[in-house]
Coordinates of C-alpha atoms in Angstrom, one line a residue:
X2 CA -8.0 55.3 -7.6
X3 CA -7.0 55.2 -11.1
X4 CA -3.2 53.7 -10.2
X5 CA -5.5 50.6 -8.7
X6 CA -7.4 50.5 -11.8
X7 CA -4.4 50.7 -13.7
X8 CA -3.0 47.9 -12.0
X9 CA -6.0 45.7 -12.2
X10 CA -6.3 45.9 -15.9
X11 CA -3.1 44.8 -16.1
X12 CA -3.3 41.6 -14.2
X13 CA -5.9 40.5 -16.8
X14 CA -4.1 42.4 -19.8
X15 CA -2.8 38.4 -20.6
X16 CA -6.2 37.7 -20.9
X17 CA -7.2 37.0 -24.2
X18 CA -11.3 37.1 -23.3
X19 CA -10.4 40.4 -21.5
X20 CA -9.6 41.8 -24.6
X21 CA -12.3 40.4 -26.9
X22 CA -14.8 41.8 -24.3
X23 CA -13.7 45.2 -24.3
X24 CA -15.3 46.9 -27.2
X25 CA -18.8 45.8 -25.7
X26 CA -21.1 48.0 -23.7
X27 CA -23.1 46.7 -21.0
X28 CA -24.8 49.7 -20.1
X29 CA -27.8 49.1 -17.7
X30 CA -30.3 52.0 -19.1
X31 CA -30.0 53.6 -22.7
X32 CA -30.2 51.9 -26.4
X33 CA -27.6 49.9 -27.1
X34 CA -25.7 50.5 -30.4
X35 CA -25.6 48.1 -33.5
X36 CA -22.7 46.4 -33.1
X37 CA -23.8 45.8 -29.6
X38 CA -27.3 44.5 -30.1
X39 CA -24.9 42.3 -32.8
X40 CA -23.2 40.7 -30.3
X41 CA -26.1 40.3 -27.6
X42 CA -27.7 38.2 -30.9
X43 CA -25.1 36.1 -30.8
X44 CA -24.8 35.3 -27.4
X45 CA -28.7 34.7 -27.5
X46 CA -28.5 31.9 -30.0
X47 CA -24.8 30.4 -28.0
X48 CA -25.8 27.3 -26.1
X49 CA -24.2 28.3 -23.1
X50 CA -26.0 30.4 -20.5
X51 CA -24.3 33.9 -21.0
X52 CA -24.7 37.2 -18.3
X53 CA -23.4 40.9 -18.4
X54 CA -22.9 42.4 -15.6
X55 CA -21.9 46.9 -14.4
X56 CA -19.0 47.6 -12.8
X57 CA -21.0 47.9 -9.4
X58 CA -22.0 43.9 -9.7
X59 CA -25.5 44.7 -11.3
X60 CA -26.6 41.9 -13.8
X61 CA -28.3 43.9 -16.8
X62 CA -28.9 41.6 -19.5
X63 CA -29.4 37.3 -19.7
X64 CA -29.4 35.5 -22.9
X65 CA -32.7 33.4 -23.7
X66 CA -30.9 30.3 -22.9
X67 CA -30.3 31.7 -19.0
X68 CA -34.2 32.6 -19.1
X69 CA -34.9 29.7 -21.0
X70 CA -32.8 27.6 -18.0
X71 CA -34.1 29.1 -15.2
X72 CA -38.0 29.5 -16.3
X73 CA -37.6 33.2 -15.1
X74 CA -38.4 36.5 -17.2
X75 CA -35.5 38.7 -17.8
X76 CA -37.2 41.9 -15.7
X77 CA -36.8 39.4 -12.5
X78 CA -33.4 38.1 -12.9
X79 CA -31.6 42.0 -13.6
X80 CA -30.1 43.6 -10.4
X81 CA -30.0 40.9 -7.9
X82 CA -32.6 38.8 -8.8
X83 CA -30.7 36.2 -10.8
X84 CA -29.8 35.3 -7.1
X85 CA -33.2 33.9 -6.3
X86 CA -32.1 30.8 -8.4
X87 CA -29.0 30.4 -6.7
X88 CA -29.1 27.0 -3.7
X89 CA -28.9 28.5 -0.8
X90 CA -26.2 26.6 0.2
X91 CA -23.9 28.0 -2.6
X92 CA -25.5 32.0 -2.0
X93 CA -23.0 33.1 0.3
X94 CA -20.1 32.2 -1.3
X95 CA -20.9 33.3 -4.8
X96 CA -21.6 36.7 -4.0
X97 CA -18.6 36.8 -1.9
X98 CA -16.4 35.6 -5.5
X99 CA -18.1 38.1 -7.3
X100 CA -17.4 40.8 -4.8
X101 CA -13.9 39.9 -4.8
X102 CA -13.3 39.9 -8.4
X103 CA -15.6 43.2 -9.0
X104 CA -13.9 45.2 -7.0
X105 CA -10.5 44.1 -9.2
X106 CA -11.8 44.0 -11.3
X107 CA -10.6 40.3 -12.4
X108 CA -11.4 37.7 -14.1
X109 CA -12.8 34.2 -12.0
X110 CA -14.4 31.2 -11.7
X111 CA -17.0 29.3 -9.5
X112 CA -19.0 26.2 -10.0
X113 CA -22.4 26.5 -8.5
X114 CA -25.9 24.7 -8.0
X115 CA -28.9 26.8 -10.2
X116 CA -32.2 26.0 -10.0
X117 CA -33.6 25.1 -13.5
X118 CA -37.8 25.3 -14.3
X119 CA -38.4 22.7 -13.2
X120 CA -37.3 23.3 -9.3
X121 CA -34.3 20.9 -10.0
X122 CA -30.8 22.6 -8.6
X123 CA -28.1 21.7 -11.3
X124 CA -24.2 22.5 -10.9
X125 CA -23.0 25.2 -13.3
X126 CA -19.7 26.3 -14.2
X127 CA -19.5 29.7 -13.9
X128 CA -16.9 31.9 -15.1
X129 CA -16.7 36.1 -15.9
X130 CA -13.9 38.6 -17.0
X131 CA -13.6 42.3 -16.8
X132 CA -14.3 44.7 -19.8
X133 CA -12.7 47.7 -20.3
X134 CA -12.9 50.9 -22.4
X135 CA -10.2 51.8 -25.0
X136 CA -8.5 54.5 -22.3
X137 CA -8.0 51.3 -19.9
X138 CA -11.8 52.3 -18.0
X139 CA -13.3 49.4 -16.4
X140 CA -17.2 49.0 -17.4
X141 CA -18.1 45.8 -16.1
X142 CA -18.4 42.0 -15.9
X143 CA -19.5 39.7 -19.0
X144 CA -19.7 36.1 -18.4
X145 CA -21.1 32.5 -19.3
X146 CA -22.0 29.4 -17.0
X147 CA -22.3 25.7 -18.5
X148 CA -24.5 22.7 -17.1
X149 CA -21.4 20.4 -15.4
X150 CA -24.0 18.9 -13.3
X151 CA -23.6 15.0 -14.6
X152 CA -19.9 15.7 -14.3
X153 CA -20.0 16.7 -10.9
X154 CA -22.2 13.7 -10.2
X155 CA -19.4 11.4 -11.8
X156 CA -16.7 13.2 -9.9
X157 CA -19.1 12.6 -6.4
X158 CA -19.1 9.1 -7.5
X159 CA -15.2 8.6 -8.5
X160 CA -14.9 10.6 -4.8
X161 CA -17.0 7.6 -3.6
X162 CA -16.0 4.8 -5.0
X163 CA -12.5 6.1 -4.4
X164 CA -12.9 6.0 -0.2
X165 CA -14.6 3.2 -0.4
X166 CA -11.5 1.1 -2.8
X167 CA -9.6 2.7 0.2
X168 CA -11.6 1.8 3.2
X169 CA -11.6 -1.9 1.7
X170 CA -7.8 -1.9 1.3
X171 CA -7.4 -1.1 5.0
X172 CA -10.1 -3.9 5.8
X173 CA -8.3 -6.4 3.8
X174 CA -5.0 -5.1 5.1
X175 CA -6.5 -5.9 8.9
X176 CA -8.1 -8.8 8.1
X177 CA -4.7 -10.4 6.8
X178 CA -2.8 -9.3 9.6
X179 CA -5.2 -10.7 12.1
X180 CA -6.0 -14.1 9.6
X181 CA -1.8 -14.5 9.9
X182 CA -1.9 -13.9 13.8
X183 CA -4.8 -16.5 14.2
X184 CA -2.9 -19.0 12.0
X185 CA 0.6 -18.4 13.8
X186 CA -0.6 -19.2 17.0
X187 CA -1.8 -23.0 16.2
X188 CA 1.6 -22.9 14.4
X189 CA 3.7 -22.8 16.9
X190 CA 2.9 -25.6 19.4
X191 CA 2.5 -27.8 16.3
X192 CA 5.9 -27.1 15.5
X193 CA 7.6 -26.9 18.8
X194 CA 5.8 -30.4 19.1
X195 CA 7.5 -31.3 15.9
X196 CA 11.0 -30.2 16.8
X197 CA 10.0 -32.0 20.5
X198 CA 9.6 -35.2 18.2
X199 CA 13.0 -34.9 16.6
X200 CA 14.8 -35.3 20.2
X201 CA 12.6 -38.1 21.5
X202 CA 12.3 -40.7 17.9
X203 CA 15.3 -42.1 18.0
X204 CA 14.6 -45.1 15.9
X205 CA 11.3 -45.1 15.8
X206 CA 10.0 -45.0 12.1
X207 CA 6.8 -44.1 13.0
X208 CA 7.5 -41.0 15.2
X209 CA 10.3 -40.3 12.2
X210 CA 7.3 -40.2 9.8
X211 CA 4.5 -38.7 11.7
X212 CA 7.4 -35.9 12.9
X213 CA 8.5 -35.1 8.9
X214 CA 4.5 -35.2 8.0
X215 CA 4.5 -32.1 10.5
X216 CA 7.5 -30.9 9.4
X217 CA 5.9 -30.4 5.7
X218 CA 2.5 -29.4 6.7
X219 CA 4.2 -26.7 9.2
X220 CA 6.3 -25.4 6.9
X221 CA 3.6 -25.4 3.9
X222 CA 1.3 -23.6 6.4
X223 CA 4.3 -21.2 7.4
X224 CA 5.0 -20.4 4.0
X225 CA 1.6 -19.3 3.1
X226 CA 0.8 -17.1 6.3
X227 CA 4.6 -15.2 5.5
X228 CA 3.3 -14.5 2.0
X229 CA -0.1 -13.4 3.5
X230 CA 2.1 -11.2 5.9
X231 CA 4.9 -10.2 3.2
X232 CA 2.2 -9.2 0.6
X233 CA 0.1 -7.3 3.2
X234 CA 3.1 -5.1 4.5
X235 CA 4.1 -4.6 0.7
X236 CA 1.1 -3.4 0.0
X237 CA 0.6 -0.9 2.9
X238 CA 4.5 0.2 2.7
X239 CA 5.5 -1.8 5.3
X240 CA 8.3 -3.6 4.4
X241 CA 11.4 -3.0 6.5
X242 CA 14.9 -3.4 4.3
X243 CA 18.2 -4.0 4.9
X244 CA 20.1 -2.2 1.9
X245 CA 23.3 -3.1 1.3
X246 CA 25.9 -3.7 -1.7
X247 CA 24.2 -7.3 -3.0
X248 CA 26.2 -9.2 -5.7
X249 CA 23.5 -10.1 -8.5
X250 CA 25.1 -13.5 -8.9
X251 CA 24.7 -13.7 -5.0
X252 CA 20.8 -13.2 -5.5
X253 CA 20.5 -15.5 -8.4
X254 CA 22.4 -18.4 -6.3
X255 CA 20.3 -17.7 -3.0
X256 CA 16.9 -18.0 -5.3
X257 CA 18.2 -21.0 -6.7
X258 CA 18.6 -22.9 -3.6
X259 CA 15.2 -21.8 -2.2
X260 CA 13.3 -23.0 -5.5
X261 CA 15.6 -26.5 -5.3
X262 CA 12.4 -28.8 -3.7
X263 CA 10.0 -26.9 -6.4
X264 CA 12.6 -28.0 -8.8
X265 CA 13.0 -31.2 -8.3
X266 CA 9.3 -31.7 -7.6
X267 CA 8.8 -31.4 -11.1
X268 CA 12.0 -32.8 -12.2
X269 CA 12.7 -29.6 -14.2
X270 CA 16.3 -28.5 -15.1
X271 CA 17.7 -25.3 -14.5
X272 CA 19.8 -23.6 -16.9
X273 CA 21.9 -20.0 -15.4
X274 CA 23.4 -18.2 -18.2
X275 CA 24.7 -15.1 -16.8
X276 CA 28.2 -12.2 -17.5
X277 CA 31.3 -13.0 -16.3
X278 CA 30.9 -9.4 -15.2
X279 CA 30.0 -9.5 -11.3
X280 CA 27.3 -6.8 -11.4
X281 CA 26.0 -5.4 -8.0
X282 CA 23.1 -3.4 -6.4
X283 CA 21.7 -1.5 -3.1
X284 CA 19.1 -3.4 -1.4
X285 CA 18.3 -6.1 1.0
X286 CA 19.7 -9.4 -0.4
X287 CA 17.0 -11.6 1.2
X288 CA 14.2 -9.8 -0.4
X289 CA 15.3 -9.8 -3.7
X290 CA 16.2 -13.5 -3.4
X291 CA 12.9 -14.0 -2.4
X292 CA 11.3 -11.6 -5.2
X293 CA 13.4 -14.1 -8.0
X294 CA 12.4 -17.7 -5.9
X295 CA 9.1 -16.3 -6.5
X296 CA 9.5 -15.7 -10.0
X297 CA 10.9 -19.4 -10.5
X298 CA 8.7 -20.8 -8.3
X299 CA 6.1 -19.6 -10.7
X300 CA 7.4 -20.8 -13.3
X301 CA 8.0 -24.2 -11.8
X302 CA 4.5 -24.6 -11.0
X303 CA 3.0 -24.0 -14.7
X304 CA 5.2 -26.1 -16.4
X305 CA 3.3 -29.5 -16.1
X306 CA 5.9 -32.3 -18.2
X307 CA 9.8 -32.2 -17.1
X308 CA 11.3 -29.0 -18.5
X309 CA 13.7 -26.8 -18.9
X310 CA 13.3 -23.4 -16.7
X311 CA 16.3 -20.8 -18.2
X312 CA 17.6 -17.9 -15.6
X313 CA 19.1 -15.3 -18.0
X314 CA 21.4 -12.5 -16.2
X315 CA 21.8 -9.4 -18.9
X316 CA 22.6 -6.0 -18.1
X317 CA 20.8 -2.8 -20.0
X318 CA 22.5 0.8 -20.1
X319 CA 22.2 1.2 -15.8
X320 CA 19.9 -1.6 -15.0
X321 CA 20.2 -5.0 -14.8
X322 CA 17.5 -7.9 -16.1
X323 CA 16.8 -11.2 -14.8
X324 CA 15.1 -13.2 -16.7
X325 CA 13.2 -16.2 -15.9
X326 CA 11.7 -17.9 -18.9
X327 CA 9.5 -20.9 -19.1
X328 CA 7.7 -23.0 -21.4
X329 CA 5.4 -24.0 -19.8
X330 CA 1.2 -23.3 -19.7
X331 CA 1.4 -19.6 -20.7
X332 CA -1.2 -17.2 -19.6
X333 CA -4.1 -15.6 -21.5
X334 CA -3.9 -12.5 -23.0
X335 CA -6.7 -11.5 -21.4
X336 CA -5.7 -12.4 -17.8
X337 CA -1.7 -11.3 -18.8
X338 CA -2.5 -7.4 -17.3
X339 CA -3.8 -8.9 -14.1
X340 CA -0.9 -11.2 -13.8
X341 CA 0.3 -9.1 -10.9
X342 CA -2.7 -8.2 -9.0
X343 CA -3.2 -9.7 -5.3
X344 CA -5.2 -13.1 -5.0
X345 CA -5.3 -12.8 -9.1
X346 CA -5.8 -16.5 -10.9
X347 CA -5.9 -17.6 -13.9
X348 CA -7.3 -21.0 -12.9
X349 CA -10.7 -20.4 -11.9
X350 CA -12.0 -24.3 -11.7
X351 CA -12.8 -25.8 -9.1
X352 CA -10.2 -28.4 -9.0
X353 CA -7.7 -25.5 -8.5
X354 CA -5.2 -28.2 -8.9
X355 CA -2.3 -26.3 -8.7
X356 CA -3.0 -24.7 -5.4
X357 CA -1.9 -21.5 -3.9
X358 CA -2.8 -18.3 -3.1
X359 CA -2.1 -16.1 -6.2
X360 CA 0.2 -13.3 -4.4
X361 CA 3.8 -14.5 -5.2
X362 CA 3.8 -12.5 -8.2
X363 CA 2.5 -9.4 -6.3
X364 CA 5.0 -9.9 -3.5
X365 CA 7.7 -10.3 -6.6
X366 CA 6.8 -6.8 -8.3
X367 CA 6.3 -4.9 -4.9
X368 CA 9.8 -6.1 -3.4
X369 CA 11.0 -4.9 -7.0
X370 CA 9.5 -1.4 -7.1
X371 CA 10.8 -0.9 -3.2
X372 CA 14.4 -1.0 -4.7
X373 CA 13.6 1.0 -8.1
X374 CA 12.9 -1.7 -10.1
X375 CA 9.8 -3.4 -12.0
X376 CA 8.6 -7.1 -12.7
X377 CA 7.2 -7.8 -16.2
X378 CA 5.4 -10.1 -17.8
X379 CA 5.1 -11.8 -21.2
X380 CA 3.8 -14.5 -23.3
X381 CA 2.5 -15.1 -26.3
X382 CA -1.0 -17.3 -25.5
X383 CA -1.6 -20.6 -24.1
X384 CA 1.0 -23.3 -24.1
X385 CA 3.4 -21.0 -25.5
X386 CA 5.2 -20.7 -22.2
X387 CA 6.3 -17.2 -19.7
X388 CA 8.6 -15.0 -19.3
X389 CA 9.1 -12.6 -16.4
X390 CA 11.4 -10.2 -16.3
X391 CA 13.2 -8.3 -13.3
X392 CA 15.1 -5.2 -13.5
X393 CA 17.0 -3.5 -10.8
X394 CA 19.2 -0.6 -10.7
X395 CA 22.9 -1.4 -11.3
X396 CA 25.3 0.0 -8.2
X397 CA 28.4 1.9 -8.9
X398 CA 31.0 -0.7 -7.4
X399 CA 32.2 0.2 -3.6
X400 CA 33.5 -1.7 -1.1
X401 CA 31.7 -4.6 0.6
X402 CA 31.4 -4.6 4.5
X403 CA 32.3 -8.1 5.8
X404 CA 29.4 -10.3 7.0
X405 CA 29.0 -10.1 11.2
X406 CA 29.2 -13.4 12.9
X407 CA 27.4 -14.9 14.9
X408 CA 27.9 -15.2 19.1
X409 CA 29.5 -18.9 19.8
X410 CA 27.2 -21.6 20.7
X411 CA 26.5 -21.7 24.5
X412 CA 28.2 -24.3 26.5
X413 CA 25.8 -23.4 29.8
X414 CA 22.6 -23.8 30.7
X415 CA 20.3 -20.6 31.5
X416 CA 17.0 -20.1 34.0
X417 CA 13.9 -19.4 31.5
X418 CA 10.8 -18.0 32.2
X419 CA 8.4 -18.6 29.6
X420 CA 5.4 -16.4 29.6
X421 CA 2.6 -18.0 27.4
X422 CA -1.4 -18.2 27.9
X423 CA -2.1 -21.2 25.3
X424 CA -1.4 -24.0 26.6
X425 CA 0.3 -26.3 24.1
X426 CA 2.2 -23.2 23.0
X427 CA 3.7 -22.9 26.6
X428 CA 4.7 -26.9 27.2
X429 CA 5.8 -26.9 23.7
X430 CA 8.1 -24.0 24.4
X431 CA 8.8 -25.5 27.8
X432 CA 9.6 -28.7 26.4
X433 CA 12.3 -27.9 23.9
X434 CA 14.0 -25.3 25.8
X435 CA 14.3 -27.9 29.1
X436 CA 15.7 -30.5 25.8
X437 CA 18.5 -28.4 25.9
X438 CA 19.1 -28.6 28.9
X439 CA 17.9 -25.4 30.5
X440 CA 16.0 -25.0 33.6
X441 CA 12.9 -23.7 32.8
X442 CA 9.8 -22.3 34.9
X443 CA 6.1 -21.4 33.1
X444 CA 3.2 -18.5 33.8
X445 CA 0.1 -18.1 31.7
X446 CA -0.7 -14.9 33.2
X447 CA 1.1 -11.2 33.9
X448 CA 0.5 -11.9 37.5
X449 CA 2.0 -15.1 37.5
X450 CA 5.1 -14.1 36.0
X451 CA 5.4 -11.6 38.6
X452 CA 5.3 -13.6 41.1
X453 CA 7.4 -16.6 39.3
X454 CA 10.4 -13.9 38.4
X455 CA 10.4 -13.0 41.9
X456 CA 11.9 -16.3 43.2
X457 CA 13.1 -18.3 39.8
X458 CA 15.5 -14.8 38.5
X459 CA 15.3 -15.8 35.2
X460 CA 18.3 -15.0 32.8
X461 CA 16.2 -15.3 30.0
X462 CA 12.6 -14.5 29.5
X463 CA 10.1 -15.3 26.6
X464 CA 7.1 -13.5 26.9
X465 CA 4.0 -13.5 24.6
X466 CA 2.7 -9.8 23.8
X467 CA -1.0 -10.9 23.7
X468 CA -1.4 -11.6 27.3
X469 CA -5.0 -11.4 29.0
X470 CA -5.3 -8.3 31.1
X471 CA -2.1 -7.0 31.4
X472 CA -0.3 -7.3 27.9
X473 CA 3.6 -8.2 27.4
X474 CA 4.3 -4.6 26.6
X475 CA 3.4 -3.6 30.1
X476 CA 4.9 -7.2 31.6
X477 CA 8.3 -6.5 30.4
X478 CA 8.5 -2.9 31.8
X479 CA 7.0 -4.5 35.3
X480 CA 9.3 -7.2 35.0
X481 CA 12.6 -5.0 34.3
X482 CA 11.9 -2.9 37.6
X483 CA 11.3 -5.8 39.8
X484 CA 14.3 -8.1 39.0
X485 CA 16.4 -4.7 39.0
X486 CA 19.8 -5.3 38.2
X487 CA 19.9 -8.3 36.4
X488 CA 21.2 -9.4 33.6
X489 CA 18.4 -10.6 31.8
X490 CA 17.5 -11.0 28.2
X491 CA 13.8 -10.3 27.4
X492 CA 12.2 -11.8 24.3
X493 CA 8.8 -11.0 22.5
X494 CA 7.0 -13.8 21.3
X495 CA 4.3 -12.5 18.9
X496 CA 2.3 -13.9 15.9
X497 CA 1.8 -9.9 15.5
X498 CA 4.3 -8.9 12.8
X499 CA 3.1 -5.5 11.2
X500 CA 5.6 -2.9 10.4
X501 CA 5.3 -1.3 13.8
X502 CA 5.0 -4.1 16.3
X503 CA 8.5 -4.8 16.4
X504 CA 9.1 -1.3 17.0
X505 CA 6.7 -1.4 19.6
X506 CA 8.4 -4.5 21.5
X507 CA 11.8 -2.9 21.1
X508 CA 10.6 0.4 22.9
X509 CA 8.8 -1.3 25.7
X510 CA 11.7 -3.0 26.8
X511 CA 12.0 -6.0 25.1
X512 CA 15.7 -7.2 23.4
X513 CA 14.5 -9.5 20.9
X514 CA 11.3 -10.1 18.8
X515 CA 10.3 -13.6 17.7
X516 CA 7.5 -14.5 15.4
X517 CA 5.3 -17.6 15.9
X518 CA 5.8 -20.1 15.0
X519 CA 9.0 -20.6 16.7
X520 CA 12.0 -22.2 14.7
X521 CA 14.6 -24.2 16.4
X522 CA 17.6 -21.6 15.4
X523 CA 15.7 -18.6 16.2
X524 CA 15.6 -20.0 20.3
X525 CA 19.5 -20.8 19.5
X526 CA 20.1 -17.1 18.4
X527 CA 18.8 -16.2 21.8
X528 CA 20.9 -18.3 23.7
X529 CA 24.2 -17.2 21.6
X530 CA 23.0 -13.8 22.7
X531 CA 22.5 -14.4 26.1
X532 CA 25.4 -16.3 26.2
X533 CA 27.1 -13.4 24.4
X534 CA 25.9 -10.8 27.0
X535 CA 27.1 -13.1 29.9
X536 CA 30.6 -12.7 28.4
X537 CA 30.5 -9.1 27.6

């Protein structure tokens, strides 16, 4: 017994409250001496609510401010009876800490509710430590607890506010994906119309113009749902990328042409000052691209008059910078820390002349930080112009893989089922692949296709995942097992494009996944594979 006592006071020999506590003694019955009734008059006049406590768990003495708390005389709160205050709710457990730490004895902590006069139950933050005697003796427990109760109300609300920040986020992340789906499927017959138009207008200057007014508005409309797509995955971690050894001058030159029709909308002139050093980094070339496009694109857009938009390529110990510098409207110091939040504009009017949906620049920063890097921002006040910086990584240099290339063109025509229940998404679909000169056959329905594949043997199947009853993910595996051994090649058509759904397509049995709407090359990449597999 006295090896475990010996033990115990050493496991709290560190601590420094251990050892100021161990010249006093608690005793339960008996006069206490002077320097004792000293110290008891000091811990009556502390603010804090202060115990002591015998080495069997005992309390036998509360300060005036614990009495004082608690509306109860001292007689009924010695022994057990300070328990009476305790919530019920918290009883169990505190008696179970105390046991714990008596029987040590060591020092602990424990946050509890107390009921005060006036019947209210307030948190406290309670805390006690072992006393000993000078030969090492334990002699019991003395102690203090402190009203935390409007900081555990602050922390409950912070714990609140916090799920419901959270629950929001995944709301808004849902309602984005499912906005994007909605707007993808009008998309795509409107553009498979438009491409439809391009075989049939000949010259026709009507159907030319009426075909490119389509051609803008689609691709305007395209942009915007891929940004409301891009920034969503971003934000929930989503983002899929290719990493790879990327020349910076590569990304710079890819931006560039992506930004050229913002450019020249506002006849601004682009100056690229950049090393002669070719400087490289790991990542996925197209992102980045698009993360610098973004950047320019912003700064196209708030510079009104003709001007002069400067890309500055510098590098910086093991990063390098890319600067795109405007001068342009400037932003307001005020709004300049939000310049990066999602839907965040400075513009609040209602003319909202300038358009847009305020998550380039949140796109930009995220695509950045997946690769290591950062987006900054700077300006020095209205009409003083912009500057935003990126800063990637540098890459030790290593050897580049050579680019893979692309199947041939097909010179044959294939059988095509085309699985589609909207209608001018299927004829559209229908249309352009019979244009080129395939032989095509239609189903709006999983049993339809069934039956269709059964006599037409497609070589080539487009199916859309959000079928009626029986989805595309259960079509394909259906489909697979009743045309047996042939060759076929079976592609998703979705205007689902979360982080998983791809994934999804690929393990159900599908060989390619296509997001609505539909461009002209992506169908030719299918042929070229097809055509690839028919060769293989």
């Amino acid at each position: 017994m006295q090896t475990r006592r010996e033990g115990a006071r050493h496991n709290v020999a560190g601590d420094s409250q251990s050892t100021r506590t161990a010249g006093i003694e608690g005793r339960s019955a008996g006069p206490a001496d002077a320097s004792d009734e000293h110290l008891r008059a000091i811990a009556a006049a502390a603010p804090v609510l202060i115990w002591s406590a015998t080495l069997a768990g005992a309390n036998d003495w509360f300060s005036p401010s614990w009495t004082a708390f608690t509306g109860r005389p001292l007689d009924e709160l010695r022994g057990e009876g300070w328990t009476r205050s305790v919530h019920p709710e918290d009883l169990e457990r505190c008696i179970g800490i105390r046991a714990t730490s008596f029987d040590a004895p060591a020092a602990f902590a424990m946050d509890f509710r107390l009921r005060r006069h006036d019947g209210e139950y307030r948190w406290v933050a309670d805390s006690g430590v072992p006393r000993f005697a000078a030969d090492g003796t334990p002699l019991g427990f003395v102690g203090s607890a402190v009203d935390i109760h409007e900081r555990k109300r602050l922390e409950e609300n912070l714990a609140d506010r916090t799920q419901a920040l959270r629950l929001a986020e995944r709301r808004q992340g849902q309602f984005l994906a499912m906005l994007s789906h909605e707007l993808r499927n009008p998309l795509a017959p409107i553009a498979n119309a438009a491409s439809v138009l391009r075989t049939l207008e000949h010259s026709n200057p009507i159907l030319v113009r009426l075909r490119e007014i389509l051609d803008r508005q689609v691709g305007r409309l395209g942009r915007l749902v891929e940004e409301l797509i891009d920034v969503t995955r971003a934000a929930q971690g989503q983002i899929s990328l290719v990493r790879d050894r990327v020349s910076v001058d590569g990304i710079v030159q890819s931006a560039v042409a992506q930004s050229h029709d913002k450019l020249n909308a506002g006849r601004h002139r682009l100056e690229v000052d950049a090393p002669d050093q070719r400087l490289h980094v790991r990542g996925d070339a197209g992102r980045l691209a698009q993360a610098l496009a973004n950047l320019i694109a912003n700064a196209a857009k708030f510079t009104f008059e003709p001007g002069v938009i400067t890309i500055a390529v510098r590098r910086a110990a093991k990063t390098v910078q890319i600067s795109v510098k405007d001068h342009g409207q400037g932003i307001e110091p005020g709004f300049l820390p939000h310049a990066f939040e999602l839907f965040a504009q400075q513009d609040q009017t209602l003319a909202r002349s300038l358009g847009g949906l305020g998550v380039g620049l949140t796109l930009a920063r995220r695509i950045a930080q997946l690769h290591g890097g950062d987006v900054e921002a700077f300006s020095e006040g209205p009409g003083k112009g912009a500057e935003f910086i990126l800063w990637l990584p540098l890459l030790a240099e290593e050897t580049a893989s050579a680019p893979a290339r692309l199947p041939p063109n097909p010179d044959q025509s294939y059988r095509v089922l085309v699985v589609e229940d909207d209608a001018d998404a299927l004829e559209s679909l229908r249309l352009q692949m019979e244009l080129w000169g395939n032989e095509v056959k239609t189903a709006r329905s999983a049993d339809e296709a069934l039956a269709v594949a059964a006599t037409a043997r497609p070589q080539i199947v487009l199916c859309d995942i959000g079928l009626p009853g029986m989805d595309g993910l259960k079509l394909v595996r259906a489909l697979r097992e009743k045309l047996g051994g042939d060759q076929v090649v079976f592609a998703a058509v979705t205007g689902y494009a979360g982080g998983d759904d791809q994934e999804r397509a690929l393990a159900a049995g599908f060989d390619s996944f296509l997001v609505k709407p539909l461009e002209p090359e992506s169908l030719a990449r299918l042929l070229r594979s097809a055509a690839a597999r028919a060769t293989a």
